[in-house]
mmCIF file of C-alpha atoms and ligand atoms in Angstrom:
data_model
loop_
_atom_site.group_PDB
_atom_site.id
_atom_site.type_symbol
_atom_site.label_atom_id
_atom_site.label_comp_id
_atom_site.label_asym_id
_atom_site.label_seq_id
_atom_site.Cartn_x
_atom_site.Cartn_y
_atom_site.Cartn_z
ATOM 1 C CA UNK N 1 135.406 89.289 97.444
ATOM 2 C CA UNK N 2 132.959 91.561 95.609
ATOM 3 C CA UNK N 3 133.966 88.800 92.304
ATOM 4 C CA UNK N 4 132.496 86.165 93.823
ATOM 5 C CA UNK N 5 128.669 87.920 94.526
ATOM 6 C CA UNK N 6 126.089 88.342 91.809
ATOM 7 C CA UNK N 7 125.717 91.363 89.788
ATOM 8 C CA UNK N 8 123.472 93.877 89.463
ATOM 9 C CA UNK N 9 123.234 96.525 86.658
ATOM 10 C CA UNK N 10 120.956 99.876 86.762
ATOM 11 C CA UNK N 11 120.806 103.207 85.028
ATOM 12 C CA UNK N 12 119.037 105.763 84.941
ATOM 13 C CA UNK N 13 118.794 109.096 82.125
ATOM 14 C CA UNK N 14 120.617 111.832 83.913
ATOM 15 C CA UNK N 15 117.952 114.232 81.669
ATOM 16 C CA UNK N 16 115.414 115.863 84.632
ATOM 17 C CA UNK N 17 117.411 117.560 86.611
ATOM 18 C CA UNK N 18 115.671 116.079 89.847
ATOM 19 C CA UNK N 19 115.369 112.690 90.430
ATOM 20 C CA UNK N 20 111.607 112.133 91.328
ATOM 21 C CA UNK N 21 110.180 109.401 94.677
ATOM 22 C CA UNK N 22 109.497 107.657 91.978
ATOM 23 C CA UNK N 23 112.899 106.867 90.934
ATOM 24 C CA UNK N 24 113.962 107.031 94.118
ATOM 25 C CA UNK N 25 111.557 104.414 95.630
ATOM 26 C CA UNK N 26 110.942 102.491 92.617
ATOM 27 C CA UNK N 27 115.145 101.832 91.903
ATOM 28 C CA UNK N 28 117.808 103.851 93.337
ATOM 29 C CA UNK N 29 116.709 102.710 96.858
ATOM 30 C CA UNK N 30 117.379 99.484 95.882
ATOM 31 C CA UNK N 31 120.655 100.083 94.041
ATOM 32 C CA UNK N 32 121.629 101.894 97.551
ATOM 33 C CA UNK N 33 120.548 98.586 99.507
ATOM 34 C CA UNK N 34 122.850 96.334 96.817
ATOM 35 C CA UNK N 35 125.826 97.664 96.935
ATOM 36 C CA UNK N 36 126.460 95.663 100.144
ATOM 37 C CA UNK N 37 125.315 91.956 98.326
ATOM 38 C CA UNK N 38 125.858 92.391 95.168
ATOM 39 C CA UNK N 39 128.678 93.276 92.816
ATOM 40 C CA UNK N 40 127.028 96.838 92.105
ATOM 41 C CA UNK N 41 127.143 98.624 88.702
ATOM 42 C CA UNK N 42 125.149 101.657 88.171
ATOM 43 C CA UNK N 43 125.541 104.018 85.096
ATOM 44 C CA UNK N 44 124.105 107.327 84.478
ATOM 45 C CA UNK N 45 122.196 106.868 80.694
ATOM 46 C CA UNK N 46 123.254 109.835 78.982
ATOM 47 C CA UNK N 47 123.083 108.273 75.733
ATOM 48 C CA UNK N 48 119.376 107.190 76.313
ATOM 49 C CA UNK N 49 118.998 110.992 77.519
ATOM 50 C CA UNK N 50 119.818 112.056 73.680
ATOM 51 C CA UNK N 51 116.854 110.204 72.397
ATOM 52 C CA UNK N 52 115.089 113.769 72.881
ATOM 53 C CA UNK N 53 116.323 116.952 72.394
ATOM 54 C CA UNK N 54 119.059 118.048 75.266
ATOM 55 C CA UNK N 55 120.704 121.580 75.135
ATOM 56 C CA UNK N 56 124.412 120.751 75.965
ATOM 57 C CA UNK N 57 125.025 122.506 78.949
ATOM 58 C CA UNK N 58 121.745 121.419 80.728
ATOM 59 C CA UNK N 59 122.847 117.211 79.971
ATOM 60 C CA UNK N 60 126.347 117.979 81.123
ATOM 61 C CA UNK N 61 125.043 119.842 84.532
ATOM 62 C CA UNK N 62 122.468 117.180 84.831
ATOM 63 C CA UNK N 63 125.158 114.681 84.407
ATOM 64 C CA UNK N 64 126.871 116.031 87.697
ATOM 65 C CA UNK N 65 123.409 116.409 89.447
ATOM 66 C CA UNK N 66 122.227 112.711 88.392
ATOM 67 C CA UNK N 67 125.786 111.510 89.731
ATOM 68 C CA UNK N 68 125.265 114.045 92.821
ATOM 69 C CA UNK N 69 121.491 112.838 93.683
ATOM 70 C CA UNK N 70 123.246 109.295 93.957
ATOM 71 C CA UNK N 71 125.655 109.804 96.194
ATOM 72 C CA UNK N 72 123.680 111.784 98.122
ATOM 73 C CA UNK N 73 120.981 109.180 98.207
ATOM 74 C CA UNK N 74 123.566 106.849 99.835
ATOM 75 C CA UNK N 75 125.628 105.211 96.815
ATOM 76 C CA UNK N 76 129.270 104.714 98.489
ATOM 77 C CA UNK N 77 131.133 104.537 95.538
ATOM 78 C CA UNK N 78 133.961 102.231 97.491
ATOM 79 C CA UNK N 79 131.493 99.736 97.496
ATOM 80 C CA UNK N 80 129.829 99.550 93.575
ATOM 81 C CA UNK N 81 130.580 101.291 90.316
ATOM 82 C CA UNK N 82 129.238 104.759 89.452
ATOM 83 C CA UNK N 83 129.774 105.684 85.438
ATOM 84 C CA UNK N 84 128.472 107.492 83.032
ATOM 85 C CA UNK N 85 127.525 105.705 79.974
ATOM 86 C CA UNK N 86 129.178 108.084 77.295
ATOM 87 C CA UNK N 87 132.674 107.309 79.521
ATOM 88 C CA UNK N 88 132.297 103.550 78.596
ATOM 89 C CA UNK N 89 132.216 103.690 74.189
ATOM 90 C CA UNK N 90 131.294 99.432 74.787
ATOM 91 C CA UNK N 91 127.436 100.500 75.176
ATOM 92 C CA UNK N 92 127.432 101.936 71.767
ATOM 93 C CA UNK N 93 129.473 99.560 70.273
ATOM 94 C CA UNK N 94 127.365 96.616 71.396
ATOM 95 C CA UNK N 95 124.367 98.273 71.200
ATOM 96 C CA UNK N 96 125.373 98.215 67.534
ATOM 97 C CA UNK N 97 125.135 94.229 67.633
ATOM 98 C CA UNK N 98 122.334 93.911 69.157
ATOM 99 C CA UNK N 99 120.793 96.100 66.814
ATOM 100 C CA UNK N 100 121.153 93.654 64.259
ATOM 101 C CA UNK N 101 119.773 91.036 65.785
ATOM 102 C CA UNK N 102 116.310 92.919 67.035
ATOM 103 C CA UNK N 103 113.482 91.782 64.976
ATOM 104 C CA UNK N 104 111.785 95.381 63.449
ATOM 105 C CA UNK N 105 108.422 94.262 64.763
ATOM 106 C CA UNK N 106 109.888 92.849 67.900
ATOM 107 C CA UNK N 107 111.170 96.762 68.728
ATOM 108 C CA UNK N 108 107.927 98.259 67.888
ATOM 109 C CA UNK N 109 106.282 96.485 70.405
ATOM 110 C CA UNK N 110 107.881 99.136 73.359
ATOM 111 C CA UNK N 111 105.305 100.068 74.993
ATOM 112 C CA UNK N 112 108.354 102.938 76.495
ATOM 113 C CA UNK N 113 108.911 103.796 72.803
ATOM 114 C CA UNK N 114 105.241 103.414 71.627
ATOM 115 C CA UNK N 115 104.307 106.536 74.783
ATOM 116 C CA UNK N 116 106.974 108.410 73.781
ATOM 117 C CA UNK N 117 106.971 108.730 70.551
ATOM 118 C CA UNK N 118 103.115 109.540 71.102
ATOM 119 C CA UNK N 119 104.127 112.174 72.891
ATOM 120 C CA UNK N 120 107.285 113.485 70.280
ATOM 121 C CA UNK N 121 104.933 113.385 67.026
ATOM 122 C CA UNK N 122 105.901 111.051 64.008
ATOM 123 C CA UNK N 123 108.840 113.449 62.672
ATOM 124 C CA UNK N 124 110.285 114.532 66.466
ATOM 125 C CA UNK N 125 110.513 110.724 67.009
ATOM 126 C CA UNK N 126 114.450 110.025 66.618
ATOM 127 C CA UNK N 127 115.892 106.450 65.502
ATOM 128 C CA UNK N 128 117.689 106.660 68.250
ATOM 129 C CA UNK N 129 114.213 106.666 70.327
ATOM 130 C CA UNK N 130 113.001 103.332 68.531
ATOM 131 C CA UNK N 131 116.400 101.344 69.005
ATOM 132 C CA UNK N 132 116.456 103.093 73.009
ATOM 133 C CA UNK N 133 115.369 99.483 74.518
ATOM 134 C CA UNK N 134 118.129 97.826 72.449
ATOM 135 C CA UNK N 135 120.959 100.055 73.759
ATOM 136 C CA UNK N 136 119.763 99.009 77.358
ATOM 137 C CA UNK N 137 119.940 95.742 76.320
ATOM 138 C CA UNK N 138 123.307 96.298 75.969
ATOM 139 C CA UNK N 139 124.094 98.161 78.448
ATOM 140 C CA UNK N 140 123.263 95.228 80.896
ATOM 141 C CA UNK N 141 124.574 92.133 79.010
ATOM 142 C CA UNK N 142 128.415 94.107 78.601
ATOM 143 C CA UNK N 143 128.323 93.445 82.643
ATOM 144 C CA UNK N 144 127.055 89.706 82.563
ATOM 145 C CA UNK N 145 124.433 91.183 85.312
ATOM 146 C CA UNK N 146 122.345 88.337 86.846
ATOM 147 C CA UNK N 147 120.174 90.922 88.283
ATOM 148 C CA UNK N 148 118.314 94.648 86.772
ATOM 149 C CA UNK N 149 117.053 96.507 89.910
ATOM 150 C CA UNK N 150 114.277 98.921 88.348
ATOM 151 C CA UNK N 151 110.334 99.850 88.255
ATOM 152 C CA UNK N 152 107.734 98.389 86.601
ATOM 153 C CA UNK N 153 107.762 100.518 83.898
ATOM 154 C CA UNK N 154 111.240 98.669 82.466
ATOM 155 C CA UNK N 155 110.057 94.952 83.163
ATOM 156 C CA UNK N 156 109.482 94.987 78.851
ATOM 157 C CA UNK N 157 113.296 95.891 78.177
ATOM 158 C CA UNK N 158 114.067 93.440 80.633
ATOM 159 C CA UNK N 159 112.162 91.044 78.769
ATOM 160 C CA UNK N 160 113.773 91.916 75.513
ATOM 161 C CA UNK N 161 117.243 91.532 77.325
ATOM 162 C CA UNK N 162 116.520 88.276 77.945
ATOM 163 C CA UNK N 163 115.146 87.370 74.663
ATOM 164 C CA UNK N 164 118.311 88.389 72.787
ATOM 165 C CA UNK N 165 120.837 86.738 75.250
ATOM 166 C CA UNK N 166 119.340 83.926 74.272
ATOM 167 C CA UNK N 167 119.391 84.399 71.010
ATOM 168 C CA UNK N 168 122.979 85.252 70.552
ATOM 169 C CA UNK N 169 124.083 82.369 73.058
ATOM 170 C CA UNK N 170 122.082 80.275 70.398
ATOM 171 C CA UNK N 171 123.511 81.514 67.574
ATOM 172 C CA UNK N 172 126.892 82.279 68.424
ATOM 173 C CA UNK N 173 127.195 80.012 71.379
ATOM 174 C CA UNK N 174 127.140 80.586 74.948
ATOM 175 C CA UNK N 175 128.613 84.288 75.627
ATOM 176 C CA UNK N 176 125.814 86.330 77.909
ATOM 177 C CA UNK N 177 124.332 85.796 81.247
ATOM 178 C CA UNK N 178 120.176 85.846 80.856
ATOM 179 C CA UNK N 179 119.166 88.112 83.683
ATOM 180 C CA UNK N 180 116.268 88.331 86.054
ATOM 181 C CA UNK N 181 113.973 91.831 86.451
ATOM 182 C CA UNK N 182 115.165 93.072 90.275
ATOM 183 C CA UNK N 183 111.069 94.415 90.677
ATOM 184 C CA UNK N 184 110.330 95.173 94.724
ATOM 185 C CA UNK N 185 106.133 94.386 95.093
ATOM 186 C CA UNK N 186 105.349 97.287 97.159
ATOM 187 C CA UNK N 187 107.423 99.765 95.345
ATOM 188 C CA UNK N 188 107.283 99.024 91.646
ATOM 189 C CA UNK N 189 105.115 101.653 90.437
ATOM 190 C CA UNK N 190 104.655 105.406 92.559
ATOM 191 C CA UNK N 191 101.513 106.680 91.598
ATOM 192 C CA UNK N 192 101.050 110.811 90.199
ATOM 193 C CA UNK N 193 100.199 112.749 93.349
ATOM 194 C CA UNK N 194 97.193 114.419 91.032
ATOM 195 C CA UNK N 195 96.159 111.733 88.563
ATOM 196 C CA UNK N 196 96.855 108.507 90.668
ATOM 197 C CA UNK N 197 96.195 106.759 87.436
ATOM 198 C CA UNK N 198 99.471 106.994 86.344
ATOM 199 C CA UNK N 199 102.761 106.224 87.012
ATOM 200 C CA UNK N 200 105.069 109.382 88.639
ATOM 201 C CA UNK N 201 106.774 110.399 85.689
ATOM 202 C CA UNK N 202 108.888 113.305 85.009
ATOM 203 C CA UNK N 203 106.749 113.998 81.454
ATOM 204 C CA UNK N 204 103.762 114.307 83.421
ATOM 205 C CA UNK N 205 101.432 117.385 82.231
ATOM 206 C CA UNK N 206 101.728 119.062 85.097
ATOM 207 C CA UNK N 207 104.610 118.552 87.980
ATOM 208 C CA UNK N 208 101.771 119.279 90.577
ATOM 209 C CA UNK N 209 101.691 115.284 91.433
ATOM 210 C CA UNK N 210 105.239 114.679 90.686
ATOM 211 C CA UNK N 211 107.788 115.062 93.652
ATOM 212 C CA UNK N 212 111.180 116.544 92.557
ATOM 213 C CA UNK N 213 113.433 115.202 95.205
ATOM 214 C CA UNK N 214 115.806 118.209 94.469
ATOM 215 C CA UNK N 215 112.689 121.220 95.084
ATOM 216 C CA UNK N 216 112.525 123.335 98.147
ATOM 217 C CA UNK N 217 110.615 121.018 101.024
ATOM 218 C CA UNK N 218 108.156 124.117 101.316
ATOM 219 C CA UNK N 219 106.517 123.617 97.462
ATOM 220 C CA UNK N 220 107.228 119.783 97.903
ATOM 221 C CA UNK N 221 104.914 119.480 101.402
ATOM 222 C CA UNK N 222 102.708 121.570 99.729
ATOM 223 C CA UNK N 223 102.625 119.281 96.359
ATOM 224 C CA UNK N 224 101.393 116.208 99.422
ATOM 225 C CA UNK N 225 99.198 118.482 100.793
ATOM 226 C CA UNK N 226 96.937 119.121 97.842
ATOM 227 C CA UNK N 227 97.213 115.585 96.734
ATOM 228 C CA UNK N 228 94.180 114.366 94.812
ATOM 229 C CA UNK N 229 91.987 111.678 97.459
ATOM 230 C CA UNK N 230 88.326 110.407 96.576
ATOM 231 C CA UNK N 231 84.657 111.652 97.899
ATOM 232 C CA UNK N 232 84.927 108.888 100.896
ATOM 233 C CA UNK N 233 86.770 109.624 104.370
ATOM 234 C CA UNK N 234 87.816 106.404 105.092
ATOM 235 C CA UNK N 235 91.903 105.874 104.969
ATOM 236 C CA UNK N 236 91.853 102.392 103.695
ATOM 237 C CA UNK N 237 94.089 100.928 101.295
ATOM 238 C CA UNK N 238 92.403 100.287 98.234
ATOM 239 C CA UNK N 239 94.178 100.438 94.998
ATOM 240 C CA UNK N 240 91.490 100.157 92.652
ATOM 241 C CA UNK N 241 88.754 101.986 94.687
ATOM 242 C CA UNK N 242 90.292 104.401 96.261
ATOM 243 C CA UNK N 243 94.012 104.821 93.736
ATOM 244 C CA UNK N 244 95.082 108.536 94.941
ATOM 245 C CA UNK N 245 94.915 107.548 99.406
ATOM 246 C CA UNK N 246 96.346 103.884 98.521
ATOM 247 C CA UNK N 247 99.297 105.418 96.860
ATOM 248 C CA UNK N 248 99.622 107.699 99.866
ATOM 249 C CA UNK N 249 99.696 105.191 101.926
ATOM 250 C CA UNK N 250 102.384 102.889 99.949
ATOM 251 C CA UNK N 251 104.566 106.312 99.925
ATOM 252 C CA UNK N 252 104.658 107.100 104.016
ATOM 253 C CA UNK N 253 104.910 102.884 104.475
ATOM 254 C CA UNK N 254 107.929 102.662 102.656
ATOM 255 C CA UNK N 255 109.519 106.130 103.378
ATOM 256 C CA UNK N 256 109.133 104.834 106.686
ATOM 257 C CA UNK N 257 108.815 101.387 107.457
ATOM 258 C CA UNK N 258 105.255 101.135 109.022
ATOM 259 C CA UNK N 259 102.866 99.025 107.859
ATOM 260 C CA UNK N 260 100.169 99.850 105.780
ATOM 261 C CA UNK N 261 97.662 98.182 108.313
ATOM 262 C CA UNK N 262 100.090 100.153 111.001
ATOM 263 C CA UNK N 263 99.101 102.876 108.930
ATOM 264 C CA UNK N 264 95.236 101.941 108.526
ATOM 265 C CA UNK N 265 95.007 102.082 112.306
ATOM 266 C CA UNK N 266 96.575 105.165 113.152
ATOM 267 C CA UNK N 267 94.312 107.229 110.452
ATOM 268 C CA UNK N 268 91.205 105.141 111.749
ATOM 269 C CA UNK N 269 88.708 107.951 112.165
ATOM 270 C CA UNK N 270 90.638 110.449 111.249
ATOM 271 C CA UNK N 271 90.155 112.665 107.858
ATOM 272 C CA UNK N 272 92.792 112.396 104.431
ATOM 273 C CA UNK N 273 94.175 115.921 106.500
ATOM 274 C CA UNK N 274 95.966 114.162 108.274
ATOM 275 C CA UNK N 275 96.981 112.129 106.996
ATOM 276 C CA UNK N 276 98.702 114.207 104.471
ATOM 277 C CA UNK N 277 99.823 116.740 107.010
ATOM 278 C CA UNK N 278 101.924 113.967 108.708
ATOM 279 C CA UNK N 279 102.910 111.946 105.027
ATOM 280 C CA UNK N 280 104.218 115.963 103.965
ATOM 281 C CA UNK N 281 106.748 115.708 107.099
ATOM 282 C CA UNK N 282 107.864 112.079 106.642
ATOM 283 C CA UNK N 283 108.851 113.569 102.772
ATOM 284 C CA UNK N 284 110.258 116.503 104.649
ATOM 285 C CA UNK N 285 112.645 114.796 106.668
ATOM 286 C CA UNK N 286 113.610 112.939 103.916
ATOM 287 C CA UNK N 287 114.579 115.108 101.245
ATOM 288 C CA UNK N 288 115.887 117.833 103.969
ATOM 289 C CA UNK N 289 119.176 115.349 104.691
ATOM 290 C CA UNK N 290 119.316 113.987 101.282
ATOM 291 C CA UNK N 291 119.426 117.592 99.063
ATOM 292 C CA UNK N 292 121.802 118.437 101.629
ATOM 293 C CA UNK N 293 124.259 115.350 100.588
ATOM 294 C CA UNK N 294 123.451 116.357 97.177
ATOM 295 C CA UNK N 295 124.578 119.504 97.614
ATOM 296 C CA UNK N 296 127.755 118.693 98.967
ATOM 297 C CA UNK N 297 128.731 117.355 96.207
ATOM 298 C CA UNK N 298 127.351 119.387 93.340
ATOM 299 C CA UNK N 299 130.111 122.016 95.676
ATOM 300 C CA UNK N 300 132.887 119.703 94.823
ATOM 301 C CA UNK N 301 132.656 119.128 90.799
ATOM 302 C CA UNK N 302 136.578 117.608 91.153
ATOM 303 C CA UNK N 303 135.241 114.780 93.340
ATOM 304 C CA UNK N 304 132.686 114.154 91.701
ATOM 305 C CA UNK N 305 134.412 113.605 88.026
ATOM 306 C CA UNK N 306 137.424 111.747 89.907
ATOM 307 C CA UNK N 307 134.540 109.325 91.243
ATOM 308 C CA UNK N 308 132.998 108.914 88.104
ATOM 309 C CA UNK N 309 136.697 108.994 86.225
ATOM 310 C CA UNK N 310 137.329 105.968 88.112
ATOM 311 C CA UNK N 311 133.904 104.590 88.041
ATOM 312 C CA UNK N 312 134.207 104.515 83.661
ATOM 313 C CA UNK N 313 138.422 102.698 84.298
ATOM 314 C CA UNK N 314 136.474 99.687 86.347
ATOM 315 C CA UNK N 315 133.342 99.559 84.116
ATOM 316 C CA UNK N 316 135.510 99.524 80.781
ATOM 317 C CA UNK N 317 137.570 96.965 82.143
ATOM 318 C CA UNK N 318 134.557 94.165 82.459
ATOM 319 C CA UNK N 319 132.485 95.644 79.137
ATOM 320 C CA UNK N 320 135.623 95.376 76.817
ATOM 321 C CA UNK N 321 136.076 91.828 78.230
ATOM 322 C CA UNK N 322 132.551 91.382 76.882
ATOM 323 C CA UNK N 323 132.806 92.849 73.825
ATOM 324 C CA UNK N 324 136.190 91.844 72.606
ATOM 325 C CA UNK N 325 134.094 88.217 73.074
ATOM 326 C CA UNK N 326 131.133 89.347 70.869
ATOM 327 C CA UNK N 327 133.472 90.734 68.481
ATOM 328 C CA UNK N 328 134.762 87.369 68.296
ATOM 329 C CA UNK N 329 131.961 85.155 68.285
ATOM 330 C CA UNK N 330 129.987 87.764 65.795
ATOM 331 C CA UNK N 331 133.042 87.468 62.961
ATOM 332 C CA UNK N 332 134.744 90.205 62.875
ATOM 333 C CA UNK N 333 138.397 90.005 62.049
ATOM 334 C CA UNK N 334 140.771 90.830 64.621
ATOM 335 C CA UNK N 335 142.588 94.813 63.906
ATOM 336 C CA UNK N 336 146.390 93.653 63.954
ATOM 337 C CA UNK N 337 148.451 95.133 66.610
HETATM 338 P P1 LIG F 1 114.581 106.117 83.881
HETATM 339 O O1 LIG F 1 115.704 106.994 84.061
HETATM 340 O O2 LIG F 1 113.011 107.064 83.369
HETATM 341 O O3 LIG F 1 114.180 106.052 85.101
HETATM 342 C C1 LIG F 1 114.709 105.678 86.656
HETATM 343 C C2 LIG F 1 114.591 104.062 87.134
HETATM 344 O O4 LIG F 1 113.179 104.864 88.144
HETATM 345 C C3 LIG F 1 112.317 103.929 87.918
HETATM 346 N N1 LIG F 1 111.028 104.989 88.191
HETATM 347 C C4 LIG F 1 109.893 104.410 88.721
HETATM 348 N N2 LIG F 1 109.456 103.323 89.694
HETATM 349 C C5 LIG F 1 108.698 103.360 90.297
HETATM 350 N N3 LIG F 1 107.721 104.471 90.220
HETATM 351 C C6 LIG F 1 107.862 105.170 88.985
HETATM 352 N N4 LIG F 1 106.892 105.955 89.275
HETATM 353 C C7 LIG F 1 108.917 105.262 88.840
HETATM 354 N N5 LIG F 1 109.460 106.318 87.711
HETATM 355 C C8 LIG F 1 110.465 105.260 87.532
HETATM 356 C C9 LIG F 1 112.558 103.164 86.937
HETATM 357 O O5 LIG F 1 111.477 101.875 86.365
HETATM 358 C C10 LIG F 1 114.123 103.145 86.498
HETATM 359 O O6 LIG F 1 114.562 101.957 87.457
HETATM 360 N N6 LIG F 1 116.027 103.201 80.231
HETATM 361 C C11 LIG F 1 115.648 103.564 82.026
HETATM 362 C C12 LIG F 1 116.910 103.935 82.022
HETATM 363 C C13 LIG F 1 118.589 102.631 81.770
HETATM 364 C C14 LIG F 1 118.477 101.201 82.122
HETATM 365 C C15 LIG F 1 119.884 100.681 81.739
HETATM 366 C C16 LIG F 1 117.684 100.358 83.420
HETATM 367 C C17 LIG F 1 119.237 102.563 80.410
HETATM 368 N N7 LIG F 1 119.799 101.724 80.816
HETATM 369 C C18 LIG F 1 120.249 99.523 81.693
HETATM 370 C C19 LIG F 1 118.774 98.972 83.925
HETATM 371 C C20 LIG F 1 119.524 98.854 82.839
HETATM 372 C C21 LIG F 1 114.891 104.926 81.949
HETATM 373 O O7 LIG F 1 114.717 105.507 81.130
HETATM 374 O O8 LIG F 1 115.059 105.009 83.378
#
């Protein structure tokens, strides 16, 4: 029975339009696997998206696009709960309580905030961006999640979640499950194809190193073939000495299931060009059916919206129960009905 399984919760911002390969390998692929073994809740984090400016029509379209991509990746709404964060008002409500439990210095230490605010500049940085990790804490705690499947860049936010859950439990009595990060070593961090020292990111300075899953496969193949490698010629996994080649091998291994050792052997004595040509084909073979499945959902917005409506209803039942406990524990006077 679903309720006897341990619970996972995760989320993705719907702001970028297309997911990139890092989102898929680092997170969404695990979500799909976990729906069979866990009681899984997955969320389109639109409240998080507006921490930086969004054109309203784009945000709405991108939220549907994100839902379609998650389903296109293999998530089954019958086996998990897929919902839009703003459809469940308890996120913002618990977020406020958690804000009041977080130290200012503690929030200021979040590296994602520091990176993102550096890009926005002081005047362009909203207070929402500053408190966004705390909203993420609320996202997780509302569902009493045991595990949170994410990429490496989210680890610090899960640490914050654990700290705040323990703080709340210590102050008000046992209330929250203290969650663990679920981060797979092989896919924790996928790197930019042009700047392999940096993680693949939607906010990269150039799109050349970014594999967007919804791009035309031709464009994607070209990006793989133009990936930065090194002046050596040996195909060997060495993330420090050969970050570009190692990233390509990692992606190849993750998409095909071949081990790194098998791939090193396969390309022994061959040049980087052969590796890139084959990997371009592997990536195209992955994105082509993914795009087709995603397009099917996009072509049927009514079905998509009703999946999200059902998901929100299921999510709210759980979230409302947790929030009611929290409101009681902190001493809010119940509203007379
Ligand atoms: P977001 O939308 O930036 O990214 C979604 C997921 O993709 C992972 N990821 C990567 N993994 C490996 N390599 C990469 N290059 C790479 N780039 C992105 C991220 O680690 C993430 O798992 N704050 C979150 C969304 C969120 C959330 C939550 C997550 C909101 N509430 C509650 C978990 C639980 C974010 O901005 O992810």
